[in-house]
Amino acid sequence: MRLSAILALLFFVISPAGAQRAITASVVVDLPAAEAWRLWTTNEGVTSFFAPAAHIELRPQGPFEFYFAPDAEPGQRGSEGTIILGYQENRMLSASWALPPYMADVRPHHTHLLIRFEPLGEARTRVSLVHSGWGEGEAWDTAFTYFERVWPHVLSSMPSAVTDAAGD
């Protein structure tokens, strides 16, 4: 027991601060978990509340691209190059995430999204998002601050959103 406590302390001491930084946000929607899931895992779902265009293939390593400027040049449209890392249908989605094109210093470095769908009965679901994988320095801090503001707004834009519990 004592050894595990020492090892845990060492982990926290030697872990870089940027690796521990994460954005969390959640919302409750008046939708069954399967419908909330569909909003995040299909082109039609994403374009109903988040981005004007998308390219999603629900499979490990499949594209998870959201196009906020679909008519822009390739590389400038949105989250191009992001992929699904894994999923558990109607429960959990893990994906890489690209930073906005104007953040040139950090854009090549993808971060990580974890989205969970927690049924709260037959027709209500808590959707929780964790955005991690942040580096350190001014450019990373700017990106982090941007997404700290954006994710609660995105979640509250989901159809049938009833409460916004940002920062949970």
XYZ file of N, CA and C in Angstrom:
504
model
N 0.828 -1.190 0.000
C 0.000 0.000 0.000
C 0.873 1.253 0.000
N 1.902 1.242 0.828
C 2.779 2.391 0.914
C 3.509 2.641 -0.414
N 3.941 1.553 -1.090
C 4.618 1.672 -2.376
C 3.708 2.311 -3.414
N 2.424 1.921 -3.450
C 1.507 2.503 -4.436
C 1.304 3.991 -4.171
N 1.291 4.414 -2.919
C 1.153 5.828 -2.598
C 2.373 6.604 -3.066
N 3.553 6.031 -2.887
C 4.784 6.683 -3.346
C 4.801 6.779 -4.863
N 4.413 5.702 -5.543
C 4.379 5.712 -7.006
C 3.373 6.741 -7.512
N 2.217 6.841 -6.864
C 1.219 7.825 -7.269
C 1.772 9.231 -7.101
N 2.444 9.495 -6.003
C 3.042 10.796 -5.765
C 4.084 11.096 -6.832
N 4.925 10.125 -7.172
C 5.922 10.325 -8.222
C 5.265 10.642 -9.549
N 4.159 9.979 -9.872
C 3.459 10.236 -11.115
C 3.036 11.693 -11.192
N 2.455 12.205 -10.116
C 1.989 13.577 -10.126
C 3.142 14.567 -10.150
N 4.237 14.235 -9.539
C 5.379 15.138 -9.509
C 6.056 15.230 -10.871
N 6.171 14.105 -11.589
C 6.917 14.134 -12.847
C 6.036 14.341 -14.076
N 4.704 14.377 -13.921
C 3.823 14.615 -15.057
C 3.851 16.086 -15.434
N 4.007 16.395 -16.730
C 3.994 17.800 -17.146
C 2.612 18.407 -16.945
N 2.582 19.668 -16.557
C 1.316 20.334 -16.262
C 0.389 20.353 -17.467
N 0.902 20.577 -18.684
C 0.079 20.640 -19.882
C -0.644 19.342 -20.162
N -0.041 18.214 -19.778
C -0.665 16.920 -20.027
C -1.903 16.732 -19.171
N -2.020 17.455 -18.074
C -3.144 17.307 -17.167
C -4.286 18.275 -17.470
N -4.049 19.229 -18.335
C -5.045 20.259 -18.624
C -6.125 19.687 -19.538
N -7.371 19.925 -19.195
C -8.481 19.441 -20.011
C -9.672 20.386 -19.875
N -10.469 20.427 -20.910
C -11.717 21.183 -20.898
C -12.838 20.170 -20.731
N -13.753 20.468 -19.831
C -14.916 19.594 -19.654
C -16.181 20.433 -19.790
N -17.174 19.848 -20.396
C -18.481 20.497 -20.528
C -19.527 19.401 -20.674
N -20.747 19.696 -20.259
C -21.811 18.715 -20.437
C -23.146 19.418 -20.600
N -24.088 18.687 -21.121
C -25.437 19.193 -21.326
C -26.397 18.019 -21.181
N -27.608 18.311 -20.754
C -28.662 17.300 -20.736
C -29.600 17.625 -21.890
N -29.917 16.614 -22.687
C -30.818 16.792 -23.821
C -32.040 15.897 -23.643
N -33.173 16.388 -24.105
C -34.400 15.594 -24.071
C -34.449 14.709 -25.304
N -33.528 13.769 -25.342
C -33.416 12.808 -26.440
C -32.944 11.484 -25.861
N -33.374 10.369 -26.452
C -32.776 9.091 -26.055
C -31.283 9.091 -26.400
N -30.508 8.284 -25.701
C -29.061 8.230 -25.938
C -28.741 7.921 -27.400
N -29.498 7.035 -28.035
C -29.236 6.678 -29.432
C -29.385 7.885 -30.356
N -30.329 8.762 -30.065
C -30.523 9.952 -30.902
C -29.422 10.986 -30.634
N -29.047 11.174 -29.373
C -27.940 12.084 -29.058
C -26.660 11.579 -29.724
N -26.446 10.281 -29.690
C -25.290 9.646 -30.334
C -25.280 9.949 -31.832
N -26.438 9.801 -32.468
C -26.550 10.037 -33.909
C -26.149 11.470 -34.271
N -26.446 12.421 -33.392
C -26.098 13.816 -33.660
C -24.584 14.011 -33.793
N -23.802 13.210 -33.098
C -22.342 13.347 -33.112
C -21.648 12.384 -34.068
N -22.355 11.383 -34.560
C -21.676 10.321 -35.314
C -22.155 10.163 -36.754
N -22.993 11.080 -37.223
C -23.427 11.048 -38.623
C -23.260 12.435 -39.236
N -23.081 12.467 -40.524
C -22.983 13.749 -41.227
C -24.252 14.574 -41.021
N -25.416 13.918 -41.121
C -26.685 14.615 -40.960
C -26.834 15.172 -39.551
N -26.407 14.405 -38.556
C -26.513 14.869 -37.184
C -25.640 16.086 -36.920
N -24.392 16.003 -37.323
C -23.451 17.104 -37.084
C -23.904 18.384 -37.781
N -24.397 18.254 -39.011
C -24.807 19.453 -39.743
C -26.124 20.029 -39.227
N -26.814 19.304 -38.358
C -28.056 19.828 -37.795
C -27.814 20.826 -36.661
N -26.592 20.843 -36.094
C -26.376 21.760 -34.968
C -24.965 22.323 -34.852
N -23.996 21.780 -35.587
C -22.613 22.130 -35.283
C -21.872 22.774 -36.451
N -21.829 22.127 -37.596
C -21.044 22.609 -38.736
C -21.874 22.487 -40.006
N -21.604 23.330 -41.017
C -22.390 23.261 -42.244
C -22.137 22.002 -43.083
N -21.003 21.355 -42.889
C -20.697 20.126 -43.634
C -19.807 19.245 -42.759
N -19.810 17.943 -43.064
C -19.008 17.003 -42.276
C -18.689 15.777 -43.124
N -17.650 15.071 -42.709
C -17.298 13.774 -43.307
C -16.979 12.844 -42.143
N -17.956 11.992 -41.824
C -17.815 11.071 -40.700
C -18.059 9.654 -41.200
N -17.151 8.761 -40.857
C -17.333 7.328 -41.094
C -17.135 6.649 -39.750
N -18.219 6.146 -39.198
C -18.188 5.582 -37.858
C -17.503 4.219 -37.862
N -16.181 4.273 -37.693
C -15.338 3.081 -37.601
C -14.004 3.532 -37.013
N -13.298 2.639 -36.330
C -11.976 3.033 -35.840
C -11.091 3.497 -37.003
N -10.454 4.634 -36.832
C -9.601 5.289 -37.815
C -10.399 5.953 -38.941
N -11.728 5.935 -38.848
C -12.566 6.605 -39.849
C -12.507 8.111 -39.686
N -12.765 8.857 -40.753
C -12.734 10.322 -40.664
C -13.786 10.853 -39.698
N -13.398 11.887 -38.987
C -14.282 12.607 -38.061
C -14.036 14.089 -38.318
N -14.391 14.528 -39.520
C -14.055 15.864 -40.000
C -15.296 16.756 -40.035
N -15.174 17.927 -39.445
C -16.245 18.916 -39.419
C -15.759 20.117 -40.232
N -16.543 20.537 -41.219
C -16.136 21.633 -42.107
C -16.920 22.893 -41.764
N -16.235 23.834 -41.148
C -16.856 25.095 -40.757
C -16.819 26.106 -41.898
N -15.922 25.906 -42.845
C -15.819 26.722 -44.063
C -15.678 25.749 -45.239
N -16.770 25.056 -45.600
C -16.680 23.976 -46.580
C -16.175 24.401 -47.957
N -16.300 25.675 -48.310
C -15.846 26.141 -49.620
C -14.402 26.646 -49.615
N -13.768 26.631 -48.451
C -12.374 27.085 -48.347
C -11.435 26.052 -48.978
N -10.201 26.446 -49.160
C -9.193 25.531 -49.711
C -8.963 24.373 -48.756
N -8.599 23.198 -49.293
C -8.269 22.068 -48.416
C -7.217 22.490 -47.377
N -7.430 22.041 -46.166
C -6.555 22.412 -45.056
C -7.040 23.623 -44.299
N -8.041 24.320 -44.851
C -8.566 25.526 -44.227
C -10.058 25.412 -43.917
N -10.637 24.232 -44.105
C -12.088 24.067 -43.984
C -12.560 23.800 -42.561
N -11.708 23.220 -41.720
C -12.143 22.896 -40.363
C -11.275 21.820 -39.757
N -11.912 20.788 -39.227
C -11.149 19.745 -38.520
C -10.679 18.638 -39.467
N -10.139 19.033 -40.577
C -9.646 18.067 -41.562
C -8.525 17.208 -40.976
N -8.559 15.923 -41.321
C -7.521 15.010 -40.860
C -7.799 14.381 -39.509
N -8.899 14.756 -38.873
C -9.214 14.157 -37.575
C -9.912 12.817 -37.783
N -9.715 11.925 -36.813
C -10.222 10.556 -36.969
C -10.905 10.065 -35.697
N -11.714 9.047 -35.883
C -12.321 8.349 -34.752
C -11.275 7.389 -34.198
N -11.011 7.499 -32.923
C -10.035 6.614 -32.274
C -10.706 5.341 -31.767
N -11.925 5.476 -31.289
C -12.664 4.322 -30.800
C -14.042 4.748 -30.379
N -14.919 3.767 -30.171
C -16.260 4.096 -29.715
C -16.945 2.875 -29.116
N -17.954 3.155 -28.312
C -18.881 2.164 -27.799
C -20.255 2.718 -28.154
N -20.936 2.072 -29.060
C -22.173 2.603 -29.624
C -23.145 3.093 -28.558
N -23.618 4.312 -28.788
C -24.590 5.001 -27.930
C -24.059 5.345 -26.534
N -22.757 5.150 -26.277
C -22.196 5.404 -24.946
C -20.960 6.314 -24.961
N -20.014 6.075 -25.897
C -18.733 6.772 -25.846
C -18.142 6.904 -27.240
N -17.588 8.080 -27.514
C -16.891 8.357 -28.770
C -15.570 9.032 -28.433
N -14.488 8.515 -28.988
C -13.155 9.085 -28.794
C -12.612 9.449 -30.170
N -12.099 10.675 -30.305
C -11.626 11.134 -31.615
C -10.484 12.125 -31.458
N -9.684 12.237 -32.508
C -8.694 13.312 -32.538
C -9.422 14.587 -32.963
N -8.822 15.739 -32.653
C -9.457 17.015 -32.982
C -8.404 18.011 -33.436
N -8.686 18.691 -34.537
C -7.767 19.702 -35.072
C -8.125 21.081 -34.530
N -7.136 21.892 -34.377
C -7.330 23.259 -33.933
C -7.616 24.131 -35.159
N -8.216 25.309 -34.977
C -8.618 26.137 -36.116
C -7.448 26.493 -37.044
N -7.738 26.649 -38.344
C -6.686 26.957 -39.328
C -5.874 28.208 -39.009
N -6.482 29.207 -38.383
C -5.735 30.431 -38.091
C -4.735 30.257 -36.940
N -4.771 29.127 -36.251
C -3.821 28.845 -35.171
C -2.669 28.010 -35.742
N -1.934 28.606 -36.650
C -0.930 27.884 -37.441
C 0.143 27.189 -36.597
N 0.531 27.774 -35.491
C 1.596 27.180 -34.672
C 1.187 25.852 -34.044
N -0.089 25.694 -33.728
C -0.536 24.475 -33.051
C -1.450 23.602 -33.913
N -1.901 24.101 -35.037
C -2.839 23.348 -35.878
C -2.339 21.959 -36.269
N -1.073 21.774 -36.574
C -0.631 20.428 -36.967
C -0.732 19.383 -35.851
N -0.881 19.832 -34.620
C -0.926 18.927 -33.470
C -2.379 18.671 -33.072
N -2.845 17.468 -33.287
C -4.223 17.150 -32.918
C -4.347 16.904 -31.426
N -5.482 17.308 -30.897
C -5.823 17.058 -29.506
C -6.813 15.885 -29.460
N -7.402 15.646 -28.307
C -8.244 14.469 -28.116
C -9.610 14.862 -27.555
N -10.665 14.327 -28.165
C -12.022 14.507 -27.648
C -12.538 13.181 -27.115
N -13.197 13.228 -25.984
C -13.902 12.080 -25.437
C -15.314 12.559 -25.154
N -16.294 11.958 -25.819
C -17.687 12.351 -25.652
C -18.446 11.146 -25.116
N -19.135 11.348 -24.000
C -19.898 10.262 -23.366
C -21.384 10.593 -23.405
N -22.183 9.544 -23.526
C -23.635 9.650 -23.608
C -24.214 8.812 -22.474
N -24.751 9.498 -21.469
C -25.271 8.824 -20.274
C -26.795 8.896 -20.259
N -27.470 7.765 -20.458
C -28.928 7.786 -20.413
C -29.417 8.214 -19.025
N -30.399 9.102 -19.008
C -31.028 9.553 -17.768
C -32.504 9.205 -17.833
N -32.798 8.023 -18.266
C -34.157 7.587 -18.531
C -34.274 7.274 -20.012
N -35.481 6.984 -20.454
C -35.679 6.578 -21.845
C -35.532 7.720 -22.839
N -35.833 8.944 -22.430
C -35.859 10.049 -23.380
C -35.023 11.246 -22.939
N -34.018 11.011 -22.102
C -33.152 12.101 -21.647
C -31.738 11.564 -21.526
N -30.760 12.374 -21.955
C -29.363 11.934 -21.984
C -28.449 13.067 -21.557
N -27.452 12.748 -20.746
C -26.380 13.701 -20.451
C -25.264 13.437 -21.470
N -24.874 14.491 -22.181
C -23.759 14.417 -23.121
C -22.607 15.176 -22.480
N -21.501 14.468 -22.223
C -20.327 15.061 -21.565
C -19.147 15.009 -22.521
N -18.383 16.075 -22.539
C -17.235 16.183 -23.426
C -15.993 16.520 -22.610
N -14.893 15.847 -22.911
C -13.584 16.173 -22.337
C -12.641 16.395 -23.513
N -12.005 17.544 -23.541
C -11.053 17.896 -24.602
C -9.674 18.002 -23.953
N -8.783 17.078 -24.295
C -7.463 17.012 -23.659
C -6.369 16.923 -24.719
N -5.146 16.790 -24.239
C -4.002 16.684 -25.133
C -3.355 18.015 -25.456
N -3.387 18.929 -24.510
C -2.889 20.288 -24.718
C -1.403 20.407 -24.405
N -0.710 21.125 -25.244
C 0.690 21.450 -24.993
C 0.789 22.690 -24.123
N 2.004 23.203 -24.031
C 2.269 24.373 -23.198
C 2.783 25.519 -24.049
N 2.596 26.731 -23.570
C 3.075 27.919 -24.258
C 1.923 28.795 -24.717
N 2.256 29.972 -25.199
C 1.255 30.985 -25.532
C 0.262 30.516 -26.599
N 0.731 29.880 -27.668
C -0.172 29.432 -28.736
C -1.142 28.372 -28.214
N -0.637 27.465 -27.386
C -1.501 26.439 -26.799
C -2.500 27.058 -25.836
N -2.056 28.039 -25.054
C -2.960 28.711 -24.116
C -4.090 29.413 -24.861
N -3.766 30.038 -25.996
C -4.785 30.709 -26.815
C -5.814 29.704 -27.324
N -5.336 28.559 -27.809
C -6.240 27.520 -28.309
C -7.113 26.974 -27.176
N -6.508 26.728 -26.035
C -7.245 26.213 -24.880
C -8.358 27.185 -24.480
N -8.036 28.462 -24.386
C -9.014 29.483 -24.004
C -10.149 29.551 -25.021
N -9.810 29.435 -26.297
C -10.827 29.447 -27.352
C -11.828 28.305 -27.146
N -11.321 27.088 -26.965
C -12.221 25.943 -26.817
C -12.931 25.916 -25.467
N -12.358 26.534 -24.462
C -13.053 26.670 -23.176
C -14.367 27.432 -23.352
N -14.340 28.417 -24.251
C -15.547 29.203 -24.540
C -16.478 28.485 -25.509
N -15.905 27.759 -26.480
C -16.696 27.177 -27.572
C -17.493 25.943 -27.160
N -16.876 25.001 -26.435
C -17.555 23.730 -26.176
C -18.880 23.865 -25.427
N -18.985 24.680 -24.388
C -20.303 24.817 -23.751
C -21.364 25.335 -24.725
N -20.976 26.254 -25.598
C -21.913 26.783 -26.597
C -22.331 25.691 -27.583
N -21.378 24.890 -28.051
C -21.691 23.815 -28.988
C -22.672 22.837 -28.352
N -22.383 22.404 -27.141
C -23.265 21.441 -26.485
C -24.662 22.016 -26.267
N -24.746 23.274 -25.870
C -26.067 23.863 -25.644
C -26.814 24.100 -26.955
N -26.119 24.006 -28.088
C -26.755 24.135 -29.402
C -27.372 22.832 -29.890
N -27.089 21.737 -29.184
C -27.688 20.463 -29.579
C -29.202 20.568 -29.494
N -29.910 19.968 -30.467
C -31.367 19.984 -30.384
C -31.843 19.395 -29.053
N -32.848 20.007 -28.497
C -33.479 19.572 -27.248
C -32.590 19.722 -26.023
N -31.560 20.593 -26.110
C -30.731 20.845 -24.929
C -31.595 21.535 -23.884
N -31.572 21.024 -22.664
C -32.409 21.599 -21.607
C -31.612 22.232 -20.492
N -30.379 21.766 -20.266
C -29.548 22.390 -19.239
C -28.113 22.393 -19.728
N -27.394 23.426 -19.390
C -25.990 23.500 -19.736
C -25.200 23.441 -18.445
N -24.466 22.354 -18.274
C -23.676 22.155 -17.051
C -22.204 22.276 -17.386
N -21.813 23.360 -18.052
C -20.420 23.537 -18.464
C -19.516 23.491 -17.248
N -18.364 22.851 -17.455
C -17.368 22.772 -16.411
C -17.576 21.644 -15.441
N -18.597 20.808 -15.654
C -18.801 19.643 -14.767
C -17.615 18.719 -14.817
